[in-house]
Coordinates of C-alpha atoms in Angstrom, one line a residue:
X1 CA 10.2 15.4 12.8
X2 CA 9.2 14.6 9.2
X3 CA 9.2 15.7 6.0
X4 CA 7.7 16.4 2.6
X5 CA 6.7 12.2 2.0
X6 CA 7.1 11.7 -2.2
X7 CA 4.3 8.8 -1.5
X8 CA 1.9 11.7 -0.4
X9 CA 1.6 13.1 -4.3
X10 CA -2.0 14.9 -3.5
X11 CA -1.7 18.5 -2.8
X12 CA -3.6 17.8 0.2
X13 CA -0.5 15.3 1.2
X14 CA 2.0 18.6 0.7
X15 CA -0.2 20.0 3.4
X16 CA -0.7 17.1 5.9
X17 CA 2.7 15.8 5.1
X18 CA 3.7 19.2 6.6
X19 CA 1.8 19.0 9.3
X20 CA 2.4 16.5 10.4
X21 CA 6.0 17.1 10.4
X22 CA 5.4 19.4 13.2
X23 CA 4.3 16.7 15.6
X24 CA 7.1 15.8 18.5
X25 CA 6.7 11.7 16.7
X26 CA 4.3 11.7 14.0
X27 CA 5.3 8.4 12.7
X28 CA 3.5 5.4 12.9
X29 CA 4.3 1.9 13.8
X30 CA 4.8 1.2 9.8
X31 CA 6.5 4.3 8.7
X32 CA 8.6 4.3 12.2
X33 CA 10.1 0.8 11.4
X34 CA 10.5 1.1 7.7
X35 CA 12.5 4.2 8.4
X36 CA 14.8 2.7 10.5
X37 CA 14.2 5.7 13.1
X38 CA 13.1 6.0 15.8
X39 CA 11.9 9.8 16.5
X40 CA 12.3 9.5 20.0
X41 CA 15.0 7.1 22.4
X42 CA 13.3 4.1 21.1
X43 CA 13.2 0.5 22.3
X44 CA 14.8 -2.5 23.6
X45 CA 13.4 -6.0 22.2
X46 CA 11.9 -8.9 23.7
X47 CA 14.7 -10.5 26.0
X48 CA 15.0 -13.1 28.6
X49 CA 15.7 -12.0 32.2
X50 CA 19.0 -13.2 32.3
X51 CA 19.5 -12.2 28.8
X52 CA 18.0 -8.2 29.8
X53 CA 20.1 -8.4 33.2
X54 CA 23.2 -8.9 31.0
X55 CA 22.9 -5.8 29.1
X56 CA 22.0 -3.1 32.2
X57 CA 25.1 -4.7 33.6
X58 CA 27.4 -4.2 30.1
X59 CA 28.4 -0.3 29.6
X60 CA 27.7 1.3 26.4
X61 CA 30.8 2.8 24.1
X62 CA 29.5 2.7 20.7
X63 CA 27.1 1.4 18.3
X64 CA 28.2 -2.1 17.4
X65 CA 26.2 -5.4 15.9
X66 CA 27.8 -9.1 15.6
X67 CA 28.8 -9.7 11.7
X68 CA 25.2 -11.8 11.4
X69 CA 23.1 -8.8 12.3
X70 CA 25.5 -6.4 10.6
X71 CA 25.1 -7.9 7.2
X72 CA 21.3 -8.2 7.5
X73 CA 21.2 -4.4 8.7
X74 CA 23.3 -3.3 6.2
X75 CA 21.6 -5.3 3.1
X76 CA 18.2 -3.6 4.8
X77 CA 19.7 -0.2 4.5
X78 CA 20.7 -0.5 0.7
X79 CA 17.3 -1.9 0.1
X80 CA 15.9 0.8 1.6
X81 CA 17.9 3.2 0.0
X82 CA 17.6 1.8 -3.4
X83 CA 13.3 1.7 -2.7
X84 CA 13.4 5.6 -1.7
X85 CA 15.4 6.3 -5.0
X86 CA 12.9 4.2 -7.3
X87 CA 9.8 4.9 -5.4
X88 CA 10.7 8.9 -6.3
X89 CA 11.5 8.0 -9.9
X90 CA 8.1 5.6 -10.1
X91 CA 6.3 8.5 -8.5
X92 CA 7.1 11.0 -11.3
X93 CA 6.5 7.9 -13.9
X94 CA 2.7 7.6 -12.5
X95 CA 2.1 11.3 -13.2
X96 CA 3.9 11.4 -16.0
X97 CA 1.5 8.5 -17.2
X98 CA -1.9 9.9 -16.3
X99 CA -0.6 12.7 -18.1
X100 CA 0.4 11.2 -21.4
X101 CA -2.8 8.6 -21.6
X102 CA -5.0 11.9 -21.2
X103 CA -6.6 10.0 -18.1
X104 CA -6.8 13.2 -15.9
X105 CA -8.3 14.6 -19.1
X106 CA -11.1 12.0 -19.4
X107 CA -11.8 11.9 -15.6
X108 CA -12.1 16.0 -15.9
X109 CA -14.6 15.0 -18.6
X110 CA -16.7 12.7 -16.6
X111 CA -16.5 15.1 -13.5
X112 CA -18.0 18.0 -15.6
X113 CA -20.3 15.5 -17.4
X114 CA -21.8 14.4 -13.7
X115 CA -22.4 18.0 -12.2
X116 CA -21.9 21.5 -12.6
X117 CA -21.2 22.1 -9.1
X118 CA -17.5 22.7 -9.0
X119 CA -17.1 20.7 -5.3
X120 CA -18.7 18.1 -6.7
X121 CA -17.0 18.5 -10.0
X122 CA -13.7 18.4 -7.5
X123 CA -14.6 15.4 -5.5
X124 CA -15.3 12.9 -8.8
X125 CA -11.8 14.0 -10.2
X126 CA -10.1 13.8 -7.0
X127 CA -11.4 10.7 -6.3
X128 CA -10.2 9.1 -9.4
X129 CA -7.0 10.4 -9.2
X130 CA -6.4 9.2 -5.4
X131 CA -7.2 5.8 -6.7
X132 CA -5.4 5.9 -9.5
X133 CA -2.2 6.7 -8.0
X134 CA -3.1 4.8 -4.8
X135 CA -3.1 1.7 -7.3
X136 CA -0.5 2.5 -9.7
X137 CA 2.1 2.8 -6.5
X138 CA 1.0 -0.4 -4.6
X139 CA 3.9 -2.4 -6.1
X140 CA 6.4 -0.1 -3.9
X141 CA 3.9 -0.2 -0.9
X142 CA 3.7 -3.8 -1.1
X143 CA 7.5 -4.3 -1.7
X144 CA 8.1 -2.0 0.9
X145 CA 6.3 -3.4 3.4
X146 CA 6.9 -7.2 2.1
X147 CA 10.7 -6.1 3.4
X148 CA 9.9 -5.4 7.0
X149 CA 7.7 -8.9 7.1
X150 CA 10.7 -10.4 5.8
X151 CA 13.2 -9.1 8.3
X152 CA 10.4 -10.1 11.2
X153 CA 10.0 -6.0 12.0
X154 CA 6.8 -5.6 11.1
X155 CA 3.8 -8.5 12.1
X156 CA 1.0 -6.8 11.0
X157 CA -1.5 -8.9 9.1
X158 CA -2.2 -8.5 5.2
X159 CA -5.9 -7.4 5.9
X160 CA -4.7 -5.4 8.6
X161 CA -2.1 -3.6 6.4
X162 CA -5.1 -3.1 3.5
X163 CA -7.3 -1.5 5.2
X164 CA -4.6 0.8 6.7
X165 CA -4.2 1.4 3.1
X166 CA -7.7 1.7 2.4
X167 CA -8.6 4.5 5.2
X168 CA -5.4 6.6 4.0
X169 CA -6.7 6.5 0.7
X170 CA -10.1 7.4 2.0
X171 CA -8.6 10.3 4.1
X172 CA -6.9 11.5 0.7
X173 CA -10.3 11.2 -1.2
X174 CA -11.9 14.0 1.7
X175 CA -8.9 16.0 2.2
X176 CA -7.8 16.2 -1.2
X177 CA -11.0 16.9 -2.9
X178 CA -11.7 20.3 -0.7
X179 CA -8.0 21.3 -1.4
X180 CA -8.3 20.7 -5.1
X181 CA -11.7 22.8 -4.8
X182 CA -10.3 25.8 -2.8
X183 CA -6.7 25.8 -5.3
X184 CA -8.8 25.9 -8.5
X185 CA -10.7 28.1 -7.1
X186 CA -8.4 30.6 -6.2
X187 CA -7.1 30.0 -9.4
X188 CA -9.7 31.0 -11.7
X189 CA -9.7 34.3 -9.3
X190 CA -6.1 35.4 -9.3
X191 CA -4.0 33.8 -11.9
X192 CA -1.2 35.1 -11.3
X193 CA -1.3 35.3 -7.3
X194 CA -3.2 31.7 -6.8
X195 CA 0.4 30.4 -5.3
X196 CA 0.7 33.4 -3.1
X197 CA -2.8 32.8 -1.7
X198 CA -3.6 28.9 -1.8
X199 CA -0.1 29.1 0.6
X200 CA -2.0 31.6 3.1
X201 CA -4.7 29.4 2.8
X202 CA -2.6 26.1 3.2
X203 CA -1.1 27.6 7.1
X204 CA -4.3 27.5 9.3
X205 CA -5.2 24.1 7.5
X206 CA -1.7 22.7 8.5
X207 CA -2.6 24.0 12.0
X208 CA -6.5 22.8 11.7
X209 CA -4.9 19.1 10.6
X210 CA -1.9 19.0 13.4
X211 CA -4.6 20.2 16.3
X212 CA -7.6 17.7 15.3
X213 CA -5.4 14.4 14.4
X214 CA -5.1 13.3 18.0
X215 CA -8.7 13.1 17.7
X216 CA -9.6 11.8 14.8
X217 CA -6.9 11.2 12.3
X218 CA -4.5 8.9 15.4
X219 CA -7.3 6.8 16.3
X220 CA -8.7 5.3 13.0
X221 CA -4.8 3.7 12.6
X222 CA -4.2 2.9 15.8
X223 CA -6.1 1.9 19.6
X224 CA -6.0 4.4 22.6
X225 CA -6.5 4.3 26.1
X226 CA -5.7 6.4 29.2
X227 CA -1.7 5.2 30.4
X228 CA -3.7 5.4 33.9
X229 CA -5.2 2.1 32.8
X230 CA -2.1 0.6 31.9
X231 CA 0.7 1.9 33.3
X232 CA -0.3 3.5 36.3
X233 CA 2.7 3.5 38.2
X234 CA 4.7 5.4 35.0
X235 CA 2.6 8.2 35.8
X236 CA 4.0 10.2 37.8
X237 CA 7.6 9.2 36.6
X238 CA 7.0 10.8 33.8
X239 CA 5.3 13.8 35.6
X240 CA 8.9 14.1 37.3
X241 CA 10.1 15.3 33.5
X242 CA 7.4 17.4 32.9
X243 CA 7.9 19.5 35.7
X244 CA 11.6 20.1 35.1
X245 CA 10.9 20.4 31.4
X246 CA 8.3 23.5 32.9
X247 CA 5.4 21.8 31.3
X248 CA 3.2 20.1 32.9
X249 CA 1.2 17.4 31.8
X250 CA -1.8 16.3 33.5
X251 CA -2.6 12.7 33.7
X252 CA -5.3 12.8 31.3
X253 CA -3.7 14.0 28.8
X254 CA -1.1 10.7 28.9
X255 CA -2.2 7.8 26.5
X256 CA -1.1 4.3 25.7
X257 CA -1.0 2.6 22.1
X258 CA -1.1 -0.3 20.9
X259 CA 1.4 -0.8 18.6
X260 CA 2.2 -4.5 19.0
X261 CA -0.1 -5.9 16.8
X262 CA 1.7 -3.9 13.5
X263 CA 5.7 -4.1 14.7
X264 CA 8.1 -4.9 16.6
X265 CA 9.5 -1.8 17.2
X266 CA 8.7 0.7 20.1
X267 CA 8.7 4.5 20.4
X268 CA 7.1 7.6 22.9
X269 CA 5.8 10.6 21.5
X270 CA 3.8 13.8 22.1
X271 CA 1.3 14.8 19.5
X272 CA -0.9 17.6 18.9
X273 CA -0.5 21.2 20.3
X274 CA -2.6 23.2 22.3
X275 CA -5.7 21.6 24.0
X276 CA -5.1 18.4 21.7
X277 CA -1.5 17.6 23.3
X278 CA -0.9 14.0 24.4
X279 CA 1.7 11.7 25.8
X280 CA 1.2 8.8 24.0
X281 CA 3.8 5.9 24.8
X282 CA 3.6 2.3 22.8
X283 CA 2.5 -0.8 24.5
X284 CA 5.8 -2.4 23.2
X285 CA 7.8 0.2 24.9
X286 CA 5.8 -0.3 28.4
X287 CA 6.5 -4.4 27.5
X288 CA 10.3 -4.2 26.4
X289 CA 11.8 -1.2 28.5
X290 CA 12.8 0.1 31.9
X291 CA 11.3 2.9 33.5
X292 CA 14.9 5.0 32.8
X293 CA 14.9 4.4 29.2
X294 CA 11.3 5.0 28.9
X295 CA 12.0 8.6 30.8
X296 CA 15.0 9.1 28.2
X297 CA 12.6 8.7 25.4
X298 CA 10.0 11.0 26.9
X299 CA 12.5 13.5 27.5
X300 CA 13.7 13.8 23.9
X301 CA 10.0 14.6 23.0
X302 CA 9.3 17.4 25.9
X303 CA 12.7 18.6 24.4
X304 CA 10.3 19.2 21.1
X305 CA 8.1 21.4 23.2
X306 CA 10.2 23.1 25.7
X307 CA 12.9 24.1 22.7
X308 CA 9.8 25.5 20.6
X309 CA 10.4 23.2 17.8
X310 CA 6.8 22.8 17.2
X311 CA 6.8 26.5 16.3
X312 CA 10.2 27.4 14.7
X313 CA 9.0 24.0 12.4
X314 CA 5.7 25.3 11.6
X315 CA 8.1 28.5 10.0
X316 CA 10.7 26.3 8.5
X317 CA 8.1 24.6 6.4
X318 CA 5.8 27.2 5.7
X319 CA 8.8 28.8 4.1
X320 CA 9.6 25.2 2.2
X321 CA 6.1 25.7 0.8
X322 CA 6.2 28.6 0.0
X323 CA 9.4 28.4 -2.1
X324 CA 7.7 25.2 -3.5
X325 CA 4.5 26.4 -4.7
X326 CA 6.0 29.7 -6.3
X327 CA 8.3 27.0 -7.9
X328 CA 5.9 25.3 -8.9
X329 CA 3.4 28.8 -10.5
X330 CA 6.7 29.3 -12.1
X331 CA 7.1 26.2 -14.0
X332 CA 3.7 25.1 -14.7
X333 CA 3.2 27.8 -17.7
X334 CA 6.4 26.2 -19.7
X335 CA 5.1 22.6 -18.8
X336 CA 1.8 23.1 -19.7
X337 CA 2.7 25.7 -23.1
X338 CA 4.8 22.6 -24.1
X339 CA 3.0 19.2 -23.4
X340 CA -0.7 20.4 -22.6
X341 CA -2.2 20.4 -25.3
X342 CA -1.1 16.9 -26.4
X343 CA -2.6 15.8 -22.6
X344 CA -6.0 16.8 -23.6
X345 CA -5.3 19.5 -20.8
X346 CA -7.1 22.8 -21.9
X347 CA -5.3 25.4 -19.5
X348 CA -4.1 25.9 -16.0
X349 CA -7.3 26.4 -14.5
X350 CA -8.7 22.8 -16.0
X351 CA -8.9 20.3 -12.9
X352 CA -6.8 17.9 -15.6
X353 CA -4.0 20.2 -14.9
X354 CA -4.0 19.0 -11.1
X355 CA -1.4 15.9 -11.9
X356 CA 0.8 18.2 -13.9
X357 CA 1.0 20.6 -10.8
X358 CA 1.6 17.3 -8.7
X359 CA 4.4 16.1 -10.9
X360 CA 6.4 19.7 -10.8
X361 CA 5.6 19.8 -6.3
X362 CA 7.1 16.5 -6.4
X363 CA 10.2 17.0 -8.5
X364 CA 10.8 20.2 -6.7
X365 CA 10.0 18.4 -3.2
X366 CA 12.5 16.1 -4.0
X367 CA 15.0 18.7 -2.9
X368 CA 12.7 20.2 -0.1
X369 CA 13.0 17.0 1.4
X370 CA 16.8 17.1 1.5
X371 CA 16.5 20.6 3.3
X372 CA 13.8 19.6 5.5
X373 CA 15.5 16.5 6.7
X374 CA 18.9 18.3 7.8
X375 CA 16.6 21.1 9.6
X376 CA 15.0 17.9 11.3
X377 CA 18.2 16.5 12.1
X378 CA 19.4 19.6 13.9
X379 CA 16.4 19.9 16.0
X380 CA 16.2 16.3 16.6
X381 CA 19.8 16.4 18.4
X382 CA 18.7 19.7 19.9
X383 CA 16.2 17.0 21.6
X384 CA 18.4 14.3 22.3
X385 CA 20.8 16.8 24.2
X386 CA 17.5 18.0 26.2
X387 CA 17.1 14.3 26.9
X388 CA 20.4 13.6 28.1
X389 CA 20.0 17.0 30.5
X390 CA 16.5 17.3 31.7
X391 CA 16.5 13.5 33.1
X392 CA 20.4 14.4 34.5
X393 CA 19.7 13.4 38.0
X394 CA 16.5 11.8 37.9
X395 CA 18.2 8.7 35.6
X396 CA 20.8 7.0 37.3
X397 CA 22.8 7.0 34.3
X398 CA 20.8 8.9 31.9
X399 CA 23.3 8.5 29.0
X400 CA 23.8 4.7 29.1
X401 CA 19.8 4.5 29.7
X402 CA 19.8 6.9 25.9
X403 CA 22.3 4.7 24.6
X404 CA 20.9 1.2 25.6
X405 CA 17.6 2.2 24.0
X406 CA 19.1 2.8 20.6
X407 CA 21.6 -0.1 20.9
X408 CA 18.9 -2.8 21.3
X409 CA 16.5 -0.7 19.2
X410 CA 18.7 -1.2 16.2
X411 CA 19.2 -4.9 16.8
X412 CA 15.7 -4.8 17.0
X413 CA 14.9 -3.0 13.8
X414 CA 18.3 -3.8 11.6
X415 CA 19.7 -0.6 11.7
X416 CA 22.9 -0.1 9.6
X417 CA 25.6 1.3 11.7
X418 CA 27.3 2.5 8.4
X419 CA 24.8 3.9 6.3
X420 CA 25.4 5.4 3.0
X421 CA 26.0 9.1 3.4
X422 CA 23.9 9.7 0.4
X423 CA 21.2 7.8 2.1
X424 CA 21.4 10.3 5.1
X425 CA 22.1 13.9 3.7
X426 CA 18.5 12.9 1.1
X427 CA 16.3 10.6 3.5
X428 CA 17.3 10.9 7.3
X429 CA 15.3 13.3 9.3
X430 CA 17.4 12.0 12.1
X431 CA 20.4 11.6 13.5
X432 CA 21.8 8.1 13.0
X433 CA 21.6 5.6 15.7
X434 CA 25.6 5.5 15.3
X435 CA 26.0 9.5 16.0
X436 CA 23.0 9.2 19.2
X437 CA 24.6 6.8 20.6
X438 CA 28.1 8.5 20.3
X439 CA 26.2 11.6 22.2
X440 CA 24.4 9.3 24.8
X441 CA 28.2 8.0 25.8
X442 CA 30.0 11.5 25.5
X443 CA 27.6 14.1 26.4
X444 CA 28.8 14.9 30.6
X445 CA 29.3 18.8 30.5
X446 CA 28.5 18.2 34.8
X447 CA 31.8 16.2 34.9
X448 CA 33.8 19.1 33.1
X449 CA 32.2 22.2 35.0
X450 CA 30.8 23.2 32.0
X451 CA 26.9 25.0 31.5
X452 CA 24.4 22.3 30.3
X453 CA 22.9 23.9 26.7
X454 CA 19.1 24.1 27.7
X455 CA 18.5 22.6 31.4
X456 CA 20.5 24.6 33.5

């Protein structure tokens, strides 16, 4: 699961950031591989027969790579590292600017200058602002995603990648511009409460944006169709889980993606909640892995489900935001008594103090994110056990098939097998590949006589 995202600055992306942390695998094919993650058991890359053969027949012990691939994953990881770091930094630098030039204090002027009606008044400044930032940070998009194209993990076209770009901005534009209206709103009718009730507000919306993006978020990034249609005989494999896992899945509700045409990587995942949830497994998945590793990666995400993680996530973050935004009602008189003036901003209830609100959600997300990704840790290895238990008899070897996947999936994708602890404790909403892999290989309470933890 994911967390507060410091590229999503718009209060709208504090909201749909959250939400869609609450999704079993939320990440796309980009975000998935520049991460280095994989949010379920993922993949196994393009091999030759003999070459595939050779690992099933070689047993698992620990997460190794020769010295060539080491080197590579490990320079990856530090620029990784060292791109999270700046792009947080750069962040606060592009609010700080708008600020200082008085730019959200012109575009308030042009919004009020256009139309009295405050929606409208909210879409022109929004608008502005999305495309401001959306420009000002495309030198850490572009480096970012110039990395993966160098390092072969991503293959996704430049127009493909732009207009990726373009509908996420787009999405911001909507999204943000009835957020902005409904905060200043509440506002200008309870100054001193506004945090309490734009959070209230913000809860059903998360819901609202985690229920309807299988729908019509998922399918503007990505192409669907019915796994019937593809993988037919997968089916009712993966039923098999289901029915241990005590929920079952009907066969319309299972969907394949193509993700091939964006990366290399592969991953499974179950999104939505409610009438919108979906299987949805990754053409590269159903090109690069057996049916066992396939079921190990499916059972990490009905661990999601059957553990109540969608739920106990929902509360973890609502929390998060809740501490956030009172942080942020609590900081935003000093800021604004000391520097708003000289921004051209007028008071708290002027739309040109919406950047100024931004900058304080982000510095003060920057340690949300650090206590959202350890809770994500935990309940990712809450899932990975489940794995491991609830395809315990229907895998041969379930814990070499859970091992095998992440092996090959971080030969595939460079993943460092040492990575800066610093790196993990501020950035990792998972496990490391190193410490699943350890689990896949250890985890045999049946062999001891001991209880399994959640699949008895």
């Amino acid at each position: 699961m994911t967390k507060f995202t410091l590229n999503l600055i718009l209060v709208f992306s504090l909201v749909g950031s959250l939400a869609g942390s609450l999704q079993a695998s939320p990440q796309s094919p980009a975000t998935a591989a520049a991460s280095g993650q994989s949010s379920a058991t993922a993949a196994t890359p393009s091999t030759a027969p003999s070459a595939r053969q050779s690992q099933l027949q070689n047993k698992i012990t620990s997460y190794t790579l020769p010295p060539d691939l080491y080197q590579k994953a490990h320079n990856r990881g530090r620029i990784g590292f060292a791109s999270r770091i700046i792009g947080f930094f750069y962040a606060l630098f592009v609010l700080w600017f708008i600020l200082r030039s008085k730019l959200s204090a012109k575009y308030r002027d042009w919004a009020e200058k256009a139309s009295r009606n405050r929606f409208l008044q909210a879409l022109i400044l929004t608008s502005l602002l999305v495309l401001t930032i959306g420009v000002l940070q495309l030198p850490i998009d572009l480096f970012q995603e110039s990395v993966l194209k160098l390092y072969k993990i991503s293959v996704q076209s430049w127009p493909s990648w732009t207009a990726d770009w373009a509908k996420g901005q787009l999405l911001t534009i909507i999204m943000g511009s009835l957020l902005a209206w409904i905060l200043y709103a509440v506002i200008r009718k309870s100054p001193r409460r506004w945090w309490l009730y734009f959070w209230i507000i913000s809860l059903p919306l998360m819901l609202f944006v985690l229920f309807i993006s299988p729908y019509v978020i998922d399918p503007l990034f990505n192409k669907y169709e019915p796994l019937s249609t593809k993988a037919a005989q997968l089916v009712p494999e993966l039923q098999r889980v289901t029915r241990r896992a005590g929920q079952e899945v009907s066969p319309e509700r299972m969907f394949w993606m193509k993700a091939s045409d964006k990366t290399v990587a592969t991953n499974a995942s179950v999104n939505g909640f409610g009438a919108s949830k979906r299987i949805i497994i990754w053409d590269t998945t159903l090109a690069e892995e057996t049916t066992d590793e396939v079921l190990t990666d499916f059972g990490h995400e009905m661990g999601h489900y059957a553990l109540g993680h969608v739920w106990k996530g929902f509360l973890f973050f609502a929390a998060m935001l809740f501490v956030l935004f009172y942080a942020g009602y609590r900081s935003i008189g000093w800021l604004l008594a000391r520097s708003g003036a000289g921004w051209g901003i007028r008071s708290l209830d002027d739309w040109a103090s919406l950047p100024a609100l931004l900058f304080l959600l982000t510095l003060f997300g920057f340690a949300a994110d650090a206590v959202g990704n350890a809770f994500s840790r935990y309940q990712e290895h809450q899932a990975d056990i489940y794995s491991l238990e609830v395809t315990h008899g229907i895998v041969p070897d379930a814990g070499q098939a859970f091992a095998r996947s992440f092996q090959i999936y971080g030969e595939t994708v460079l993943v460092d097998p040492d990575p800066n602890l610093v790196n993990v404790l501020l950035f990792f909403d998972h496990p490391t590949v190193t410490d699943r892999i350890h689990l896949g290989v250890t985890y045999d309470p049946w062999s001891k006589g001991e209880s399994p933890q959640f699949v008895k």
